Amino acid sequence: MEKNYEKVHLVMGVNIHITLNELQELFPSYNFVNIEATKDGVIDTTYIVTNTQTSYILKHFDRDISSKIQTDKELLTLLKDAELNVPEYIDEKKGWYLFSILKGSSPKVIQLYHIQALARFMAKYHAQTTKINSSTDFIDNYPIKEILSYTKKYFYRHYKELENLQNYSLKTDGFIHGDIFKDNTIFDGEKIGVFDFIDGGSGEFAFDIAVALISFNPKNKSLFTNAFLRTYNQTAPKKLTLDELQAKEPSARQLYALLRIERYKNTQRANELLKIC
């Protein structure tokens, strides 16, 4: 019998509500005993579900992105085969997807070894994604012109700061994540795990790294940036210079500032990226 999952609006990572009984009916062989709504996952519904043996991530993609879901599944398989620490696709029923859960926690203070682990991951990730032909450019995931129009109407000062994104584009080096902020990573000691690849697309590796370092190195410490580049360039598919990286930082900051304005309908969190006084 088809279930009509109730649409709810919660200040957490859940837009579509599912009960434990409904979950058990969908995935009877897993013997789930608990379901917990997350406080993250702003765009898509995300739960942690548990049986007596292990926990899983349960996701419902609250958008019409069937082609991106297929690309995501193929990408995760490719990365797992390359021994990168990413979630594993487990199962799917009626629009609900089960993924393995990564072990670890988010560091409160970023240390040099976190930067080096991030660099090793991204070098290996980029080496793998040069093989992927994506029909989606990363920048096309976002309706930039529409968001700029909204920003112009309600936050004109910030619009003037961001209007150069109107026709922004990226070269294609491979499939980039584009959103490796700290909240899309986890650390188990010195081992990094990365998740939420669903909104990736074709783009430049320098931009991918610039986004990551905005989050991992917000004060732009030269020690961290140089350590990242030294580590990354040891195994990266192509070496990256400091000038190339710094050239991408302003647009990376501007894009995510714009997205924060659209998401939160204010400029407070955008200012963190733009450093507007």
PDB file of C-alpha atoms in Angstrom:
ATOM      1  CA  MET A   1       0.000   0.000   0.000  1.00  0.00           C
ATOM      2  CA  GLU A   2       1.376   3.421  -0.952  1.00  0.00           C
ATOM      3  CA  LYS A   3       2.288   5.699   1.908  1.00  0.00           C
ATOM      4  CA  ASN A   4       1.576   9.418   1.790  1.00  0.00           C
ATOM      5  CA  TYR A   5       4.524  10.753   3.762  1.00  0.00           C
ATOM      6  CA  GLU A   6       3.530  13.846   5.654  1.00  0.00           C
ATOM      7  CA  LYS A   7       5.229  17.079   4.617  1.00  0.00           C
ATOM      8  CA  VAL A   8       6.530  18.904   7.683  1.00  0.00           C
ATOM      9  CA  HIS A   9       8.538  22.060   8.252  1.00  0.00           C
ATOM     10  CA  LEU A  10      11.162  21.563  10.935  1.00  0.00           C
ATOM     11  CA  VAL A  11      14.188  23.628  11.861  1.00  0.00           C
ATOM     12  CA  MET A  12      16.506  20.713  11.206  1.00  0.00           C
ATOM     13  CA  GLY A  13      17.560  18.389   8.407  1.00  0.00           C
ATOM     14  CA  VAL A  14      14.036  17.073   7.770  1.00  0.00           C
ATOM     15  CA  ASN A  15      11.410  18.250   5.300  1.00  0.00           C
ATOM     16  CA  ILE A  16       9.653  14.908   4.729  1.00  0.00           C
ATOM     17  CA  HIS A  17       8.533  13.040   7.836  1.00  0.00           C
ATOM     18  CA  ILE A  18       8.697   9.248   8.084  1.00  0.00           C
ATOM     19  CA  THR A  19       7.808   7.214  11.175  1.00  0.00           C
ATOM     20  CA  LEU A  20       9.666   4.208  12.516  1.00  0.00           C
ATOM     21  CA  ASN A  21       6.772   1.944  11.464  1.00  0.00           C
ATOM     22  CA  GLU A  22       6.889   3.288   7.905  1.00  0.00           C
ATOM     23  CA  LEU A  23      10.645   2.848   7.853  1.00  0.00           C
ATOM     24  CA  GLN A  24      10.319  -0.769   8.995  1.00  0.00           C
ATOM     25  CA  GLU A  25       7.771  -1.433   6.245  1.00  0.00           C
ATOM     26  CA  LEU A  26      10.092   0.032   3.603  1.00  0.00           C
ATOM     27  CA  PHE A  27      13.214  -1.822   4.750  1.00  0.00           C
ATOM     28  CA  PRO A  28      11.942  -4.884   6.661  1.00  0.00           C
ATOM     29  CA  SER A  29      15.170  -6.888   6.403  1.00  0.00           C
ATOM     30  CA  TYR A  30      17.167  -4.265   8.327  1.00  0.00           C
ATOM     31  CA  ASN A  31      15.153  -4.563  11.564  1.00  0.00           C
ATOM     32  CA  PHE A  32      15.426  -0.884  12.391  1.00  0.00           C
ATOM     33  CA  VAL A  33      14.693   0.032  16.000  1.00  0.00           C
ATOM     34  CA  ASN A  34      15.309   3.782  16.022  1.00  0.00           C
ATOM     35  CA  ILE A  35      15.038   6.799  13.741  1.00  0.00           C
ATOM     36  CA  GLU A  36      16.453  10.207  14.598  1.00  0.00           C
ATOM     37  CA  ALA A  37      16.052  13.439  12.671  1.00  0.00           C
ATOM     38  CA  THR A  38      19.284  15.329  12.028  1.00  0.00           C
ATOM     39  CA  LYS A  39      19.832  19.006  12.661  1.00  0.00           C
ATOM     40  CA  ASP A  40      21.770  19.487   9.426  1.00  0.00           C
ATOM     41  CA  GLY A  41      20.970  18.758   5.799  1.00  0.00           C
ATOM     42  CA  VAL A  42      19.121  21.982   5.070  1.00  0.00           C
ATOM     43  CA  ILE A  43      18.194  21.100   1.482  1.00  0.00           C
ATOM     44  CA  ASP A  44      17.363  17.389   1.698  1.00  0.00           C
ATOM     45  CA  THR A  45      15.726  15.297   4.396  1.00  0.00           C
ATOM     46  CA  THR A  46      18.301  13.409   6.458  1.00  0.00           C
ATOM     47  CA  TYR A  47      17.821  10.920   9.288  1.00  0.00           C
ATOM     48  CA  ILE A  48      20.083   8.602  11.252  1.00  0.00           C
ATOM     49  CA  VAL A  49      18.471   5.164  11.477  1.00  0.00           C
ATOM     50  CA  THR A  50      19.694   2.314  13.660  1.00  0.00           C
ATOM     51  CA  ASN A  51      19.225  -1.390  14.202  1.00  0.00           C
ATOM     52  CA  THR A  52      20.842  -3.507  16.909  1.00  0.00           C
ATOM     53  CA  GLN A  53      24.087  -3.757  14.932  1.00  0.00           C
ATOM     54  CA  THR A  54      24.789  -0.492  13.152  1.00  0.00           C
ATOM     55  CA  SER A  55      23.589   2.941  12.065  1.00  0.00           C
ATOM     56  CA  TYR A  56      22.879   4.312   8.596  1.00  0.00           C
ATOM     57  CA  ILE A  57      22.137   7.621   6.941  1.00  0.00           C
ATOM     58  CA  LEU A  58      18.616   7.748   5.497  1.00  0.00           C
ATOM     59  CA  LYS A  59      18.064  10.453   2.885  1.00  0.00           C
ATOM     60  CA  HIS A  60      15.153  11.699   0.852  1.00  0.00           C
ATOM     61  CA  PHE A  61      16.178  14.112  -1.897  1.00  0.00           C
ATOM     62  CA  ASP A  62      13.476  16.744  -1.778  1.00  0.00           C
ATOM     63  CA  ARG A  63      14.141  17.849  -5.366  1.00  0.00           C
ATOM     64  CA  ASP A  64      13.691  16.397  -8.829  1.00  0.00           C
ATOM     65  CA  ILE A  65      17.304  15.306  -9.321  1.00  0.00           C
ATOM     66  CA  SER A  66      17.054  11.690 -10.500  1.00  0.00           C
ATOM     67  CA  SER A  67      19.989  12.031 -12.929  1.00  0.00           C
ATOM     68  CA  LYS A  68      22.173  13.569 -10.213  1.00  0.00           C
ATOM     69  CA  ILE A  69      21.296  10.730  -7.839  1.00  0.00           C
ATOM     70  CA  GLN A  70      22.494   8.185 -10.392  1.00  0.00           C
ATOM     71  CA  THR A  71      25.735  10.135 -10.902  1.00  0.00           C
ATOM     72  CA  ASP A  72      26.171  10.308  -7.121  1.00  0.00           C
ATOM     73  CA  LYS A  73      25.807   6.549  -6.748  1.00  0.00           C
ATOM     74  CA  GLU A  74      28.349   5.903  -9.505  1.00  0.00           C
ATOM     75  CA  LEU A  75      30.748   8.470  -8.050  1.00  0.00           C
ATOM     76  CA  LEU A  76      30.610   6.963  -4.552  1.00  0.00           C
ATOM     77  CA  THR A  77      31.343   3.531  -6.001  1.00  0.00           C
ATOM     78  CA  LEU A  78      34.332   4.921  -7.909  1.00  0.00           C
ATOM     79  CA  LEU A  79      35.681   6.669  -4.813  1.00  0.00           C
ATOM     80  CA  LYS A  80      35.168   3.655  -2.547  1.00  0.00           C
ATOM     81  CA  ASP A  81      37.069   1.506  -5.052  1.00  0.00           C
ATOM     82  CA  ALA A  82      39.887   4.076  -4.829  1.00  0.00           C
ATOM     83  CA  GLU A  83      39.851   3.585  -1.032  1.00  0.00           C
ATOM     84  CA  LEU A  84      38.640   7.083  -0.274  1.00  0.00           C
ATOM     85  CA  ASN A  85      36.629   7.482   2.918  1.00  0.00           C
ATOM     86  CA  VAL A  86      33.168   8.330   1.567  1.00  0.00           C
ATOM     87  CA  PRO A  87      29.692   6.949   2.302  1.00  0.00           C
ATOM     88  CA  GLU A  88      28.643   3.748   0.592  1.00  0.00           C
ATOM     89  CA  TYR A  89      25.306   3.468  -1.181  1.00  0.00           C
ATOM     90  CA  ILE A  90      23.434   0.617   0.540  1.00  0.00           C
ATOM     91  CA  ASP A  91      19.796   0.436  -0.571  1.00  0.00           C
ATOM     92  CA  GLU A  92      16.835   2.356  -1.965  1.00  0.00           C
ATOM     93  CA  LYS A  93      13.066   2.098  -1.596  1.00  0.00           C
ATOM     94  CA  LYS A  94      10.446   4.503  -2.979  1.00  0.00           C
ATOM     95  CA  GLY A  95      12.673   7.570  -2.966  1.00  0.00           C
ATOM     96  CA  TRP A  96      14.389   6.810   0.339  1.00  0.00           C
ATOM     97  CA  TYR A  97      18.107   6.049   0.192  1.00  0.00           C
ATOM     98  CA  LEU A  98      20.290   4.272   2.735  1.00  0.00           C
ATOM     99  CA  PHE A  99      23.982   5.115   3.000  1.00  0.00           C
ATOM    100  CA  SER A 100      26.688   3.915   5.351  1.00  0.00           C
ATOM    101  CA  ILE A 101      27.615   6.314   8.123  1.00  0.00           C
ATOM    102  CA  LEU A 102      31.203   7.488   8.480  1.00  0.00           C
ATOM    103  CA  LYS A 103      33.047   7.108  11.764  1.00  0.00           C
ATOM    104  CA  GLY A 104      34.458  10.165  13.496  1.00  0.00           C
ATOM    105  CA  SER A 105      33.612  13.698  14.549  1.00  0.00           C
ATOM    106  CA  SER A 106      34.077  17.283  13.445  1.00  0.00           C
ATOM    107  CA  PRO A 107      37.175  18.959  14.945  1.00  0.00           C
ATOM    108  CA  LYS A 108      36.584  22.063  17.044  1.00  0.00           C
ATOM    109  CA  VAL A 109      39.982  23.516  16.179  1.00  0.00           C
ATOM    110  CA  ILE A 110      41.659  22.894  12.827  1.00  0.00           C
ATOM    111  CA  GLN A 111      45.236  21.681  13.154  1.00  0.00           C
ATOM    112  CA  LEU A 112      47.924  21.278  10.519  1.00  0.00           C
ATOM    113  CA  TYR A 113      47.261  17.541  10.211  1.00  0.00           C
ATOM    114  CA  HIS A 114      43.623  18.271   9.318  1.00  0.00           C
ATOM    115  CA  ILE A 115      44.819  20.467   6.440  1.00  0.00           C
ATOM    116  CA  GLN A 116      47.222  17.778   5.250  1.00  0.00           C
ATOM    117  CA  ALA A 117      44.526  15.100   5.420  1.00  0.00           C
ATOM    118  CA  LEU A 118      42.182  17.350   3.431  1.00  0.00           C
ATOM    119  CA  ALA A 119      44.903  17.906   0.807  1.00  0.00           C
ATOM    120  CA  ARG A 120      45.613  14.187   0.433  1.00  0.00           C
ATOM    121  CA  PHE A 121      41.919  13.459   0.048  1.00  0.00           C
ATOM    122  CA  MET A 122      41.346  16.170  -2.549  1.00  0.00           C
ATOM    123  CA  ALA A 123      44.405  15.186  -4.592  1.00  0.00           C
ATOM    124  CA  LYS A 124      43.222  11.573  -4.750  1.00  0.00           C
ATOM    125  CA  TYR A 125      39.628  12.644  -5.362  1.00  0.00           C
ATOM    126  CA  HIS A 126      40.613  14.923  -8.241  1.00  0.00           C
ATOM    127  CA  ALA A 127      42.765  12.185  -9.740  1.00  0.00           C
ATOM    128  CA  GLN A 128      39.688   9.963  -9.852  1.00  0.00           C
ATOM    129  CA  THR A 129      37.219  12.559 -11.127  1.00  0.00           C
ATOM    130  CA  THR A 130      39.215  13.486 -14.198  1.00  0.00           C
ATOM    131  CA  LYS A 131      37.627  10.274 -15.529  1.00  0.00           C
ATOM    132  CA  ILE A 132      34.046  11.462 -15.023  1.00  0.00           C
ATOM    133  CA  ASN A 133      32.073  13.141 -17.789  1.00  0.00           C
ATOM    134  CA  SER A 134      29.270  15.093 -16.162  1.00  0.00           C
ATOM    135  CA  SER A 135      26.485  16.742 -18.121  1.00  0.00           C
ATOM    136  CA  THR A 136      26.119  19.292 -15.306  1.00  0.00           C
ATOM    137  CA  ASP A 137      28.475  22.197 -14.773  1.00  0.00           C
ATOM    138  CA  PHE A 138      28.886  22.839 -11.057  1.00  0.00           C
ATOM    139  CA  ILE A 139      27.920  26.484 -11.354  1.00  0.00           C
ATOM    140  CA  ASP A 140      24.672  25.561 -13.153  1.00  0.00           C
ATOM    141  CA  ASN A 141      23.386  23.871  -9.988  1.00  0.00           C
ATOM    142  CA  TYR A 142      22.415  27.314  -8.738  1.00  0.00           C
ATOM    143  CA  PRO A 143      19.978  29.872 -10.228  1.00  0.00           C
ATOM    144  CA  ILE A 144      22.495  32.670  -9.806  1.00  0.00           C
ATOM    145  CA  LYS A 145      20.659  35.255 -11.896  1.00  0.00           C
ATOM    146  CA  GLU A 146      17.439  34.702  -9.936  1.00  0.00           C
ATOM    147  CA  ILE A 147      19.237  34.986  -6.599  1.00  0.00           C
ATOM    148  CA  LEU A 148      21.018  38.135  -7.755  1.00  0.00           C
ATOM    149  CA  SER A 149      17.673  39.628  -8.737  1.00  0.00           C
ATOM    150  CA  TYR A 150      16.346  38.928  -5.230  1.00  0.00           C
ATOM    151  CA  THR A 151      19.519  40.352  -3.683  1.00  0.00           C
ATOM    152  CA  LYS A 152      19.277  43.491  -5.802  1.00  0.00           C
ATOM    153  CA  LYS A 153      15.754  44.090  -4.543  1.00  0.00           C
ATOM    154  CA  TYR A 154      16.329  43.482  -0.831  1.00  0.00           C
ATOM    155  CA  PHE A 155      20.078  43.769  -0.197  1.00  0.00           C
ATOM    156  CA  TYR A 156      21.345  46.228  -2.785  1.00  0.00           C
ATOM    157  CA  ARG A 157      24.671  46.907  -1.086  1.00  0.00           C
ATOM    158  CA  HIS A 158      25.505  43.226  -1.263  1.00  0.00           C
ATOM    159  CA  TYR A 159      24.199  42.987  -4.800  1.00  0.00           C
ATOM    160  CA  LYS A 160      26.830  45.509  -5.891  1.00  0.00           C
ATOM    161  CA  GLU A 161      29.448  43.330  -4.201  1.00  0.00           C
ATOM    162  CA  LEU A 162      28.208  40.175  -5.942  1.00  0.00           C
ATOM    163  CA  GLU A 163      26.835  41.250  -9.328  1.00  0.00           C
ATOM    164  CA  ASN A 164      29.989  40.073 -11.122  1.00  0.00           C
ATOM    165  CA  LEU A 165      28.716  36.510 -10.581  1.00  0.00           C
ATOM    166  CA  GLN A 166      26.041  37.210 -13.221  1.00  0.00           C
ATOM    167  CA  ASN A 167      27.891  35.333 -15.956  1.00  0.00           C
ATOM    168  CA  TYR A 168      30.398  33.416 -13.861  1.00  0.00           C
ATOM    169  CA  SER A 169      31.725  30.169 -15.303  1.00  0.00           C
ATOM    170  CA  LEU A 170      34.394  27.600 -14.517  1.00  0.00           C
ATOM    171  CA  LYS A 171      36.792  25.690 -16.705  1.00  0.00           C
ATOM    172  CA  THR A 172      36.475  21.918 -16.554  1.00  0.00           C
ATOM    173  CA  ASP A 173      39.252  19.935 -14.896  1.00  0.00           C
ATOM    174  CA  GLY A 174      36.940  17.183 -13.714  1.00  0.00           C
ATOM    175  CA  PHE A 175      34.008  16.535 -11.387  1.00  0.00           C
ATOM    176  CA  ILE A 176      34.326  18.770  -8.320  1.00  0.00           C
ATOM    177  CA  HIS A 177      32.533  18.514  -4.988  1.00  0.00           C
ATOM    178  CA  GLY A 178      32.327  22.291  -4.715  1.00  0.00           C
ATOM    179  CA  ASP A 179      31.111  22.311  -1.101  1.00  0.00           C
ATOM    180  CA  ILE A 180      33.797  20.740   1.083  1.00  0.00           C
ATOM    181  CA  PHE A 181      33.035  22.941   4.038  1.00  0.00           C
ATOM    182  CA  LYS A 182      33.821  21.498   7.472  1.00  0.00           C
ATOM    183  CA  ASP A 183      30.225  20.351   7.972  1.00  0.00           C
ATOM    184  CA  ASN A 184      30.578  18.029   4.968  1.00  0.00           C
ATOM    185  CA  THR A 185      33.604  16.316   6.496  1.00  0.00           C
ATOM    186  CA  ILE A 186      34.405  14.151   9.480  1.00  0.00           C
ATOM    187  CA  PHE A 187      37.661  13.060  11.105  1.00  0.00           C
ATOM    188  CA  ASP A 188      38.589   9.791  12.739  1.00  0.00           C
ATOM    189  CA  GLY A 189      41.960  10.701  14.169  1.00  0.00           C
ATOM    190  CA  GLU A 190      43.980  11.838  11.154  1.00  0.00           C
ATOM    191  CA  LYS A 191      41.663  10.154   8.661  1.00  0.00           C
ATOM    192  CA  ILE A 192      39.205  12.408   6.851  1.00  0.00           C
ATOM    193  CA  GLY A 193      35.818  11.392   5.491  1.00  0.00           C
ATOM    194  CA  VAL A 194      33.838  13.513   3.019  1.00  0.00           C
ATOM    195  CA  PHE A 195      30.144  13.304   2.143  1.00  0.00           C
ATOM    196  CA  ASP A 196      27.314  15.112   0.312  1.00  0.00           C
ATOM    197  CA  PHE A 197      28.612  14.945  -3.258  1.00  0.00           C
ATOM    198  CA  ILE A 198      25.085  15.222  -4.698  1.00  0.00           C
ATOM    199  CA  ASP A 199      25.443  18.845  -5.870  1.00  0.00           C
ATOM    200  CA  GLY A 200      28.835  18.426  -7.497  1.00  0.00           C
ATOM    201  CA  GLY A 201      29.495  18.954 -11.177  1.00  0.00           C
ATOM    202  CA  SER A 202      32.135  19.773 -13.747  1.00  0.00           C
ATOM    203  CA  GLY A 203      34.486  22.524 -12.669  1.00  0.00           C
ATOM    204  CA  GLU A 204      37.961  23.689 -11.758  1.00  0.00           C
ATOM    205  CA  PHE A 205      40.053  21.970  -9.116  1.00  0.00           C
ATOM    206  CA  ALA A 206      41.430  25.345  -7.951  1.00  0.00           C
ATOM    207  CA  PHE A 207      37.874  26.520  -7.222  1.00  0.00           C
ATOM    208  CA  ASP A 208      37.105  23.269  -5.359  1.00  0.00           C
ATOM    209  CA  ILE A 209      40.133  23.814  -3.144  1.00  0.00           C
ATOM    210  CA  ALA A 210      39.418  27.511  -2.630  1.00  0.00           C
ATOM    211  CA  VAL A 211      35.968  26.629  -1.276  1.00  0.00           C
ATOM    212  CA  ALA A 212      37.429  24.034   1.102  1.00  0.00           C
ATOM    213  CA  LEU A 213      40.079  26.389   2.447  1.00  0.00           C
ATOM    214  CA  ILE A 214      37.523  29.127   3.091  1.00  0.00           C
ATOM    215  CA  SER A 215      36.105  26.797   5.716  1.00  0.00           C
ATOM    216  CA  PHE A 216      39.261  25.034   6.910  1.00  0.00           C
ATOM    217  CA  ASN A 217      41.483  28.124   6.844  1.00  0.00           C
ATOM    218  CA  PRO A 218      39.136  31.094   7.353  1.00  0.00           C
ATOM    219  CA  LYS A 219      41.931  33.400   8.574  1.00  0.00           C
ATOM    220  CA  ASN A 220      43.946  32.561   5.460  1.00  0.00           C
ATOM    221  CA  LYS A 221      47.024  31.470   7.386  1.00  0.00           C
ATOM    222  CA  SER A 222      49.937  31.127   4.986  1.00  0.00           C
ATOM    223  CA  LEU A 223      51.185  28.133   6.991  1.00  0.00           C
ATOM    224  CA  PHE A 224      47.979  26.205   6.287  1.00  0.00           C
ATOM    225  CA  THR A 225      47.693  27.260   2.646  1.00  0.00           C
ATOM    226  CA  ASN A 226      51.287  26.383   1.851  1.00  0.00           C
ATOM    227  CA  ALA A 227      51.044  23.069   3.705  1.00  0.00           C
ATOM    228  CA  PHE A 228      47.917  22.223   1.729  1.00  0.00           C
ATOM    229  CA  LEU A 229      49.587  22.973  -1.598  1.00  0.00           C
ATOM    230  CA  ARG A 230      52.757  21.032  -0.766  1.00  0.00           C
ATOM    231  CA  THR A 231      50.735  17.980   0.228  1.00  0.00           C
ATOM    232  CA  TYR A 232      48.211  18.263  -2.609  1.00  0.00           C
ATOM    233  CA  ASN A 233      50.840  18.675  -5.311  1.00  0.00           C
ATOM    234  CA  GLN A 234      52.618  15.467  -4.330  1.00  0.00           C
ATOM    235  CA  THR A 235      49.881  13.306  -5.865  1.00  0.00           C
ATOM    236  CA  ALA A 236      47.460  15.676  -7.657  1.00  0.00           C
ATOM    237  CA  PRO A 237      46.610  15.089 -11.341  1.00  0.00           C
ATOM    238  CA  LYS A 238      48.056  18.524 -12.066  1.00  0.00           C
ATOM    239  CA  LYS A 239      50.055  20.826  -9.815  1.00  0.00           C
ATOM    240  CA  LEU A 240      48.398  23.959  -8.483  1.00  0.00           C
ATOM    241  CA  THR A 241      50.207  27.222  -7.780  1.00  0.00           C
ATOM    242  CA  LEU A 242      49.473  29.668  -4.990  1.00  0.00           C
ATOM    243  CA  ASP A 243      48.546  32.326  -7.565  1.00  0.00           C
ATOM    244  CA  GLU A 244      46.017  30.012  -9.224  1.00  0.00           C
ATOM    245  CA  LEU A 245      44.436  29.204  -5.875  1.00  0.00           C
ATOM    246  CA  GLN A 246      44.277  32.810  -4.699  1.00  0.00           C
ATOM    247  CA  ALA A 247      42.693  33.851  -7.996  1.00  0.00           C
ATOM    248  CA  LYS A 248      39.700  31.619  -7.250  1.00  0.00           C
ATOM    249  CA  GLU A 249      39.188  32.606  -3.613  1.00  0.00           C
ATOM    250  CA  PRO A 250      37.179  35.826  -4.212  1.00  0.00           C
ATOM    251  CA  SER A 251      34.633  34.130  -6.487  1.00  0.00           C
ATOM    252  CA  ALA A 252      34.346  31.168  -4.110  1.00  0.00           C
ATOM    253  CA  ARG A 253      33.600  33.526  -1.221  1.00  0.00           C
ATOM    254  CA  GLN A 254      31.137  35.519  -3.319  1.00  0.00           C
ATOM    255  CA  LEU A 255      29.211  32.486  -4.556  1.00  0.00           C
ATOM    256  CA  TYR A 256      28.644  31.077  -1.090  1.00  0.00           C
ATOM    257  CA  ALA A 257      27.852  34.506   0.309  1.00  0.00           C
ATOM    258  CA  LEU A 258      25.156  34.837  -2.347  1.00  0.00           C
ATOM    259  CA  LEU A 259      23.774  31.375  -1.547  1.00  0.00           C
ATOM    260  CA  ARG A 260      23.645  32.255   2.148  1.00  0.00           C
ATOM    261  CA  ILE A 261      21.673  35.409   1.420  1.00  0.00           C
ATOM    262  CA  GLU A 262      19.170  33.367  -0.584  1.00  0.00           C
ATOM    263  CA  ARG A 263      18.926  30.629   2.045  1.00  0.00           C
ATOM    264  CA  TYR A 264      18.747  32.720   5.223  1.00  0.00           C
ATOM    265  CA  LYS A 265      17.094  35.855   3.787  1.00  0.00           C
ATOM    266  CA  ASN A 266      19.624  38.067   5.553  1.00  0.00           C
ATOM    267  CA  THR A 267      23.244  39.120   5.185  1.00  0.00           C
ATOM    268  CA  GLN A 268      24.741  38.138   8.528  1.00  0.00           C
ATOM    269  CA  ARG A 269      26.223  34.813   7.410  1.00  0.00           C
ATOM    270  CA  ALA A 270      27.145  36.224   4.012  1.00  0.00           C
ATOM    271  CA  ASN A 271      29.268  38.850   5.756  1.00  0.00           C
ATOM    272  CA  GLU A 272      31.339  36.108   7.372  1.00  0.00           C
ATOM    273  CA  LEU A 273      32.528  35.165   3.895  1.00  0.00           C
ATOM    274  CA  LEU A 274      32.709  38.611   2.347  1.00  0.00           C
ATOM    275  CA  LYS A 275      34.325  40.222   5.384  1.00  0.00           C
ATOM    276  CA  ILE A 276      32.109  43.274   4.973  1.00  0.00           C
ATOM    277  CA  CYS A 277      32.344  45.522   8.032  1.00  0.00           C
TER     278      CYS A 277
END
